[in-house]
JSON list of C-alpha atoms in Angstrom, two decimals:
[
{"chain": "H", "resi": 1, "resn": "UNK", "atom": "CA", "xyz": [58.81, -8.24, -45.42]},
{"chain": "H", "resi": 2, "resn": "UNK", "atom": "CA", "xyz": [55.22, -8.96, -44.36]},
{"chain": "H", "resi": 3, "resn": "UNK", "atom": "CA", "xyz": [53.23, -5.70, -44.14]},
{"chain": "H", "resi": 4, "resn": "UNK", "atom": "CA", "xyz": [53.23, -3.69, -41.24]},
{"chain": "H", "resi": 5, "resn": "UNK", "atom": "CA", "xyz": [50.01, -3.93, -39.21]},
{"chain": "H", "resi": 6, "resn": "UNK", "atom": "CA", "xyz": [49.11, -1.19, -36.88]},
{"chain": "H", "resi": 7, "resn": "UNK", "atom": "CA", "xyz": [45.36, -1.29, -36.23]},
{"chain": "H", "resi": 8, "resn": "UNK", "atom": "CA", "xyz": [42.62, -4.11, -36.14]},
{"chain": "H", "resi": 9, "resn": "UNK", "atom": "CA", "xyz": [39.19, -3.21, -35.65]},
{"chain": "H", "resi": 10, "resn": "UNK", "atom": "CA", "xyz": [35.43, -4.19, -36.37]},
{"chain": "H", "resi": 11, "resn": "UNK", "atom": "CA", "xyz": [32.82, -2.07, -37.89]},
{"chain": "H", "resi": 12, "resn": "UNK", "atom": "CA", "xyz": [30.74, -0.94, -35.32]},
{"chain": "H", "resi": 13, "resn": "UNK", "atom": "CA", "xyz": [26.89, 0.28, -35.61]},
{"chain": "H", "resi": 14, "resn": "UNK", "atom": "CA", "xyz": [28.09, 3.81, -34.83]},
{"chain": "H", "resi": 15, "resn": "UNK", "atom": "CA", "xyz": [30.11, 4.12, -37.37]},
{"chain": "H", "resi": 16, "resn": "UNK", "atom": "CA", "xyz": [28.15, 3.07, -39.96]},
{"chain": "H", "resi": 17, "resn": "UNK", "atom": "CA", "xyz": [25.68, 5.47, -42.13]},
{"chain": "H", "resi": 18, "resn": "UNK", "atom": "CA", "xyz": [22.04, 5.08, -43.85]},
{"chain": "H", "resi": 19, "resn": "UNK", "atom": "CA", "xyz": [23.11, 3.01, -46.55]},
{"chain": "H", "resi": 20, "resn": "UNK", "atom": "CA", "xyz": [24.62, 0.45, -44.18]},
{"chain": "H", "resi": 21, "resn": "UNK", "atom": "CA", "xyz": [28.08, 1.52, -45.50]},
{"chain": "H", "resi": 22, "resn": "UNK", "atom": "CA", "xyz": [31.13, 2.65, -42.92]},
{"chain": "H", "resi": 23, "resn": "UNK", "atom": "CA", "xyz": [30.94, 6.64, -42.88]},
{"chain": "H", "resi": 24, "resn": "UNK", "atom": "CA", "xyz": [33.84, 8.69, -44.83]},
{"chain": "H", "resi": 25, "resn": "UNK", "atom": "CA", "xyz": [34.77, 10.30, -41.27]},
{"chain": "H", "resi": 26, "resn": "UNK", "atom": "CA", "xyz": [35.25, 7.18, -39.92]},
{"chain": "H", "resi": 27, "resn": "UNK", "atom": "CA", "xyz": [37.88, 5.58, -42.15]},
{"chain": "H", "resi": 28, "resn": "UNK", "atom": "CA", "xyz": [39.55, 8.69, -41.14]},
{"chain": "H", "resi": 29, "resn": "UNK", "atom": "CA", "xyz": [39.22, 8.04, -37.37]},
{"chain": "H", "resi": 30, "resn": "UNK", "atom": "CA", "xyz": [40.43, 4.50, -38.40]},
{"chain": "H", "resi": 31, "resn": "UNK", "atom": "CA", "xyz": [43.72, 5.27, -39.83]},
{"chain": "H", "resi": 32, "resn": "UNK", "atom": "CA", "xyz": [44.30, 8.13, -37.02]},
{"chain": "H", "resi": 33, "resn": "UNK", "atom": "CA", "xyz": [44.47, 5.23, -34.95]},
{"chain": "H", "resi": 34, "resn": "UNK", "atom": "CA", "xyz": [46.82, 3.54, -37.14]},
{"chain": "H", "resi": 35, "resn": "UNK", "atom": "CA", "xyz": [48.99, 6.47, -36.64]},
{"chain": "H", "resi": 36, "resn": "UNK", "atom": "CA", "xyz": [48.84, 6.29, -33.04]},
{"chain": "H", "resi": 37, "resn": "UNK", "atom": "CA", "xyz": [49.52, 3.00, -33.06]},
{"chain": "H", "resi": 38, "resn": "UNK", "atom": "CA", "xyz": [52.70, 3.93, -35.17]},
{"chain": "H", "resi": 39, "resn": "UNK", "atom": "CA", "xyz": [54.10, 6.59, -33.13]},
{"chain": "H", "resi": 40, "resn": "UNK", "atom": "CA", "xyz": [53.95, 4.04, -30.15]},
{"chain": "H", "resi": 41, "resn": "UNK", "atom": "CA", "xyz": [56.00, 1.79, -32.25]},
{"chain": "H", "resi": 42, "resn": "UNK", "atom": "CA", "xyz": [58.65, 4.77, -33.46]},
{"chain": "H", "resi": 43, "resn": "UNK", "atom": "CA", "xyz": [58.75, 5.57, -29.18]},
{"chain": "H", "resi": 44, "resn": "UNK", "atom": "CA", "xyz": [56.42, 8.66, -29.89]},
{"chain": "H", "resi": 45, "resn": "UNK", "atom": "CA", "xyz": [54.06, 6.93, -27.53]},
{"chain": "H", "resi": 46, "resn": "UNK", "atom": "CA", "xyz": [52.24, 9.50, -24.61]},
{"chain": "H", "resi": 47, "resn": "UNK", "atom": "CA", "xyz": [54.67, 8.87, -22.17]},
{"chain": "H", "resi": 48, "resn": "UNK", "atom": "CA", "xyz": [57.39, 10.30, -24.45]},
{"chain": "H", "resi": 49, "resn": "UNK", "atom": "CA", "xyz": [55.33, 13.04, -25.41]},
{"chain": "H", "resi": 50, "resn": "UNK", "atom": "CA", "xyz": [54.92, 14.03, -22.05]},
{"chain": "H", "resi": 51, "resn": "UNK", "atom": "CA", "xyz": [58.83, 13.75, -21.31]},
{"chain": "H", "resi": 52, "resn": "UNK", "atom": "CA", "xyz": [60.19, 15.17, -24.57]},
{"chain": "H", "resi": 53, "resn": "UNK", "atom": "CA", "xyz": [57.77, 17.68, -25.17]},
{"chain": "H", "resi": 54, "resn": "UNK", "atom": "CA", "xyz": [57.52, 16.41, -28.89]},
{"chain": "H", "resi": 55, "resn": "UNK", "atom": "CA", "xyz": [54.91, 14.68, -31.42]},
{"chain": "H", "resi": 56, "resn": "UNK", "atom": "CA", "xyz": [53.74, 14.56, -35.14]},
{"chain": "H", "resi": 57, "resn": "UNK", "atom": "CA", "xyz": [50.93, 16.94, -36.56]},
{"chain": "H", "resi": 58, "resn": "UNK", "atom": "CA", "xyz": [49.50, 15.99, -39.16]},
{"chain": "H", "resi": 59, "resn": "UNK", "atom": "CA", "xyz": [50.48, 18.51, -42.60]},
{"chain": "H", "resi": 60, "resn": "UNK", "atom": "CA", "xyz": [48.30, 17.09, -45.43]},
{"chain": "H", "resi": 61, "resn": "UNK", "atom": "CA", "xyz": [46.16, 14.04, -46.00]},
{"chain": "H", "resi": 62, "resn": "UNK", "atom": "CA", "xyz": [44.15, 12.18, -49.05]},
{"chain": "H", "resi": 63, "resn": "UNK", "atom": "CA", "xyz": [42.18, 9.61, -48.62]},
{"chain": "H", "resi": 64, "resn": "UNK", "atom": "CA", "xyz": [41.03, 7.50, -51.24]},
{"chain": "H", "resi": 65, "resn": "UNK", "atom": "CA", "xyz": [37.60, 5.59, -51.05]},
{"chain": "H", "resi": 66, "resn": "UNK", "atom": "CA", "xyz": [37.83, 2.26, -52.79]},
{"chain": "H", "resi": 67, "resn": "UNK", "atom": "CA", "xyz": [34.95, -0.54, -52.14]},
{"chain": "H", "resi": 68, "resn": "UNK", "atom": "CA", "xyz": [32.60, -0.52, -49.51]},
{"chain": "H", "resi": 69, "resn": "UNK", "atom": "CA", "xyz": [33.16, -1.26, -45.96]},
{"chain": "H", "resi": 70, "resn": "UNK", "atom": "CA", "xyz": [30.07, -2.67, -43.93]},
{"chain": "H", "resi": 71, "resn": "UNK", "atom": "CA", "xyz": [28.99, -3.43, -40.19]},
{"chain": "H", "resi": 72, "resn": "UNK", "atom": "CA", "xyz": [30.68, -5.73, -38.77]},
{"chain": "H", "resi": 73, "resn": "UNK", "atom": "CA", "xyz": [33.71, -6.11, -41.47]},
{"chain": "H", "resi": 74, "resn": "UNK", "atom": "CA", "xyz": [36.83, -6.53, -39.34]},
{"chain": "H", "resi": 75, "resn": "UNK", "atom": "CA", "xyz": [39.61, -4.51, -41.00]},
{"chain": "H", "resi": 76, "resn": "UNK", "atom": "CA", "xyz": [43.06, -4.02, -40.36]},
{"chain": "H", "resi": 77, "resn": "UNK", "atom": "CA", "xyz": [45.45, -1.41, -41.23]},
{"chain": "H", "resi": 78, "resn": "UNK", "atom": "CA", "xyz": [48.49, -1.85, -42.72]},
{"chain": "H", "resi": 79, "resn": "UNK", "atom": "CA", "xyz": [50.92, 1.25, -43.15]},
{"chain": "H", "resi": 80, "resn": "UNK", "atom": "CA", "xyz": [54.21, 1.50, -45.61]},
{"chain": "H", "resi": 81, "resn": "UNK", "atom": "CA", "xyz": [56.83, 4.38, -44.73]},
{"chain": "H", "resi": 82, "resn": "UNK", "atom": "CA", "xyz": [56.99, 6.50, -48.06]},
{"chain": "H", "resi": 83, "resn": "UNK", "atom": "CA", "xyz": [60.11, 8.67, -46.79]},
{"chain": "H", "resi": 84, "resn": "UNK", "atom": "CA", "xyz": [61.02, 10.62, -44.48]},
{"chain": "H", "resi": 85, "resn": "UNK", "atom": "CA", "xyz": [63.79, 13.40, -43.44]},
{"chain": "H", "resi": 86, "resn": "UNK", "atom": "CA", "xyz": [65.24, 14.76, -40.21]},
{"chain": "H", "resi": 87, "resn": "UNK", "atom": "CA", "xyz": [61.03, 16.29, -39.50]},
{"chain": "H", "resi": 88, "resn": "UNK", "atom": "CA", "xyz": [59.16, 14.91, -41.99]},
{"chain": "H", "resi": 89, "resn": "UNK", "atom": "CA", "xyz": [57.13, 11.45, -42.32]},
{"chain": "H", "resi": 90, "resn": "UNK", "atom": "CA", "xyz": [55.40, 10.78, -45.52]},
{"chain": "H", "resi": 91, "resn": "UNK", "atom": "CA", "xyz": [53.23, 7.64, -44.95]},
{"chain": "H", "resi": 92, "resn": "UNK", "atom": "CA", "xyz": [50.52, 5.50, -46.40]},
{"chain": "H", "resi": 93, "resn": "UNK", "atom": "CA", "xyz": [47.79, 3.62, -44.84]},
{"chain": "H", "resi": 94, "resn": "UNK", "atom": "CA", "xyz": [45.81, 0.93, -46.73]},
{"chain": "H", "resi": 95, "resn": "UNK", "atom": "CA", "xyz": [42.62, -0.45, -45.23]},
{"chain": "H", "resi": 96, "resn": "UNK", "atom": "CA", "xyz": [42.19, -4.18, -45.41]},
{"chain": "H", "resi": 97, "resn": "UNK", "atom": "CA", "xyz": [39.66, -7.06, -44.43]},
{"chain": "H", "resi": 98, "resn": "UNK", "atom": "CA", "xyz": [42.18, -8.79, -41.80]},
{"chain": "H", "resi": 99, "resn": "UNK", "atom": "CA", "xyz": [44.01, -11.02, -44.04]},
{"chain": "H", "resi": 100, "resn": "UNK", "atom": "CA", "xyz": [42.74, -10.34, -47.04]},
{"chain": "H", "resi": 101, "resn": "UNK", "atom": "CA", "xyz": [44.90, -8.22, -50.20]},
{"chain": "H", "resi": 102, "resn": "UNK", "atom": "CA", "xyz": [42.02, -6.49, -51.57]},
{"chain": "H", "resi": 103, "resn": "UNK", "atom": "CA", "xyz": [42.76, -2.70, -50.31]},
{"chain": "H", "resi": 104, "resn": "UNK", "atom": "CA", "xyz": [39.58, -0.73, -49.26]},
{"chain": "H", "resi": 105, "resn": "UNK", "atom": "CA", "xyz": [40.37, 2.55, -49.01]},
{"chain": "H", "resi": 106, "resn": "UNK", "atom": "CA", "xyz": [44.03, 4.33, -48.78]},
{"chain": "H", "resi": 107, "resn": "UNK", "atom": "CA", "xyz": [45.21, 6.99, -47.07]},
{"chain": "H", "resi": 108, "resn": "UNK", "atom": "CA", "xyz": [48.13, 9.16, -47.68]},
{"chain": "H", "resi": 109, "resn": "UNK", "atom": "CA", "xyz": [49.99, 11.07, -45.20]},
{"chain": "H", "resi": 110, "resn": "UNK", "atom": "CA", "xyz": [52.65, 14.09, -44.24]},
{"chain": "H", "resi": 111, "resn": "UNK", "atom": "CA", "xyz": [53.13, 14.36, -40.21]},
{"chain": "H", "resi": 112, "resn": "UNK", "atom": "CA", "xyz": [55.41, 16.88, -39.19]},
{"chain": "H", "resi": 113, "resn": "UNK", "atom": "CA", "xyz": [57.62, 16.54, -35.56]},
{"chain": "H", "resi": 114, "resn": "UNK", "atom": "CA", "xyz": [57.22, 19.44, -33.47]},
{"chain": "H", "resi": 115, "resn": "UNK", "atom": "CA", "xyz": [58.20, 20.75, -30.46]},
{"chain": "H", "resi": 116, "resn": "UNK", "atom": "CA", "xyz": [54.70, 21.66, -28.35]},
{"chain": "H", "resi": 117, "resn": "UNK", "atom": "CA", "xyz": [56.47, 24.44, -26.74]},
{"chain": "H", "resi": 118, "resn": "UNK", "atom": "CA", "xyz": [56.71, 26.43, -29.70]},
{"chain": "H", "resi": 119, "resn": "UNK", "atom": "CA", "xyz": [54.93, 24.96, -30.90]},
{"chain": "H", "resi": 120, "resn": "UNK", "atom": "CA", "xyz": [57.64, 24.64, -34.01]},
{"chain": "H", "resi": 121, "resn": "UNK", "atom": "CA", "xyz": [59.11, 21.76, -36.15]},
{"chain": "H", "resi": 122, "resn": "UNK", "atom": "CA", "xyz": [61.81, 20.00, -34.76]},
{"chain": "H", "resi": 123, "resn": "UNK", "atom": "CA", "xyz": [64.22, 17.09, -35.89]},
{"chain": "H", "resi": 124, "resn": "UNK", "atom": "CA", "xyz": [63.38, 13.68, -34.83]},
{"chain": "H", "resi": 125, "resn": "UNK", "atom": "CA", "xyz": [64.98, 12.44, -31.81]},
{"chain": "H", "resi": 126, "resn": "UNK", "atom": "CA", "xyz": [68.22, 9.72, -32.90]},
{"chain": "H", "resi": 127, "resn": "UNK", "atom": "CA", "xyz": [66.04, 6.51, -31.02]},
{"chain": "H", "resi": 128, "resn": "UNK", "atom": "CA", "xyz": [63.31, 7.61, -33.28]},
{"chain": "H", "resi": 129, "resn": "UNK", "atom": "CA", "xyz": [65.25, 8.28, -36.44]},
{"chain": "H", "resi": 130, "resn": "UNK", "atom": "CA", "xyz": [66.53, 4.88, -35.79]},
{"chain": "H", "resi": 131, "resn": "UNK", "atom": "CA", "xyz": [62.94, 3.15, -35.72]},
{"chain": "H", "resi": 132, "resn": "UNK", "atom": "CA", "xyz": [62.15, 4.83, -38.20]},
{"chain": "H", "resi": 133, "resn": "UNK", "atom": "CA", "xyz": [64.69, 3.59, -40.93]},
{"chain": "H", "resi": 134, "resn": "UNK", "atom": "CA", "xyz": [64.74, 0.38, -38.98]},
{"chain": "H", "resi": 135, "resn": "UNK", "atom": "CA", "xyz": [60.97, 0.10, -40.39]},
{"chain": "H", "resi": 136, "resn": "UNK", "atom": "CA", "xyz": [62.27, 1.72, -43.76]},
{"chain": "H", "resi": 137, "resn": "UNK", "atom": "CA", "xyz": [64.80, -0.91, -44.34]},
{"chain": "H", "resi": 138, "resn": "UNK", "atom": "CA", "xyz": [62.44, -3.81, -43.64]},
{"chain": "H", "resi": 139, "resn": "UNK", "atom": "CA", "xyz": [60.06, -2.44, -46.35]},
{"chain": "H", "resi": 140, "resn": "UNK", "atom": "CA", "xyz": [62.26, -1.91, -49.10]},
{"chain": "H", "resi": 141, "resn": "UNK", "atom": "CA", "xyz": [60.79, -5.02, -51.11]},
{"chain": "H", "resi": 142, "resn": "UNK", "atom": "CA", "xyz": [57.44, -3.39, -50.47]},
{"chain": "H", "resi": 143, "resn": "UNK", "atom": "CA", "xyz": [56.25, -2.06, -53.98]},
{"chain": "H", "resi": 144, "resn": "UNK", "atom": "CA", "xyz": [54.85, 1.77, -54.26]},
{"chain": "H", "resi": 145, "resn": "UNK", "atom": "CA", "xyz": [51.24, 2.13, -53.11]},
{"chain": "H", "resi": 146, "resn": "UNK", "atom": "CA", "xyz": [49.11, 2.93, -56.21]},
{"chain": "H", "resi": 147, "resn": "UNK", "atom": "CA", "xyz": [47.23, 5.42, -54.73]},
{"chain": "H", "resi": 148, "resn": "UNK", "atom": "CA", "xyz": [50.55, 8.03, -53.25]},
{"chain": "H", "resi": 149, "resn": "UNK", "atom": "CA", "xyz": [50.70, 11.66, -54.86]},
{"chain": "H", "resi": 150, "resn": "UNK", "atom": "CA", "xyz": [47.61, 12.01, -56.55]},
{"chain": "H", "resi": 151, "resn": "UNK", "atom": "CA", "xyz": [45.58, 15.43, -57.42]},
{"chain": "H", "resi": 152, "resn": "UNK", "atom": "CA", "xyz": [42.09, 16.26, -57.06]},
{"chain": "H", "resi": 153, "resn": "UNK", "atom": "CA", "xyz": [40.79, 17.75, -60.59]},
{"chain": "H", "resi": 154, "resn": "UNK", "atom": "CA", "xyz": [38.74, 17.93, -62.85]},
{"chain": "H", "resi": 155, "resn": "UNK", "atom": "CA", "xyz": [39.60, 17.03, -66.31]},
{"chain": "H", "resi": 156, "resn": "UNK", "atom": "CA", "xyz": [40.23, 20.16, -69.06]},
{"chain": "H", "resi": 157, "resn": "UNK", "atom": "CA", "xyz": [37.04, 21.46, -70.71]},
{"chain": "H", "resi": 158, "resn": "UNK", "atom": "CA", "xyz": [36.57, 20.54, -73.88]}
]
């Protein structure tokens, strides 16, 4: 399967900081939008949200800083479905110049369905359970992202 693009953007003059590198916030706000983008695609878009009462918090991220990104780069996104289970999406983002292999920065995620009323976790809805594995079983040539379930640490003292 060709990877799964869900944001394209260019480097703007805003985002980037005094050594005329993109800011670490901003690849961040990058791949947020990538997320958006991919609860529109799994029907989580705002009109569901409104109706259903439901959307994904983010649990837990790490993000991994890998070359530098400059003004005016256009990127692109591409996201790979880790797992998931009846509440939980495990997901990775890996930042690219648009058509180019060389990942910039990755970003690993755990977003959590929830019912805003509670607000509380709840189970996925079945149209978006079925999205959801329908993207699952179109990446299941996709290899493992390198950078998924690392640790921060220091090595032992010697």
């Amino acid at each position: 399967m060709p990877h799964l693009t869900t944001y394209q953007t260019t480097i703007i003059p805003d985002w980037v900081d005094y050594n005329g590198h993109l800011r670490d916030a901003f690849y961040l706000l990058i791949f947020s939008y990538a997320t958006d983008a991919l609860m529109d695609r799994l029907g989580m878009d705002s009109s569901n949200r409104e109706a259903s009462g439901h959307s994904l918090f983010t649990l837990e991220l790490h993000l991994n800083y890998l070359h530098e990104v400059k003004l005016d780069t256009e990127v692109e996104v591409r996201t790979q479905i880790i797992g998931h289970d009846s509440k939980r999406l495990h997901l990775y983002h890996s930042l690219h110049k648009i058509g180019d292999e060389q990942e910039l920065a990755g970003n690993e995620q755990m977003l959590l369905h929830v019912d805003l009323a509670g607000p509380r976790s709840a189970p996925f809805s079945p149209d978006t359970l079925h999205r959801l594995q329908a993207i699952v079983a179109d990446q299941t040539d996709l290899p493992a992202p390198a950078y998924i379930g690392r640790v921060i640490a220091l090595p032992p003292a010697r």
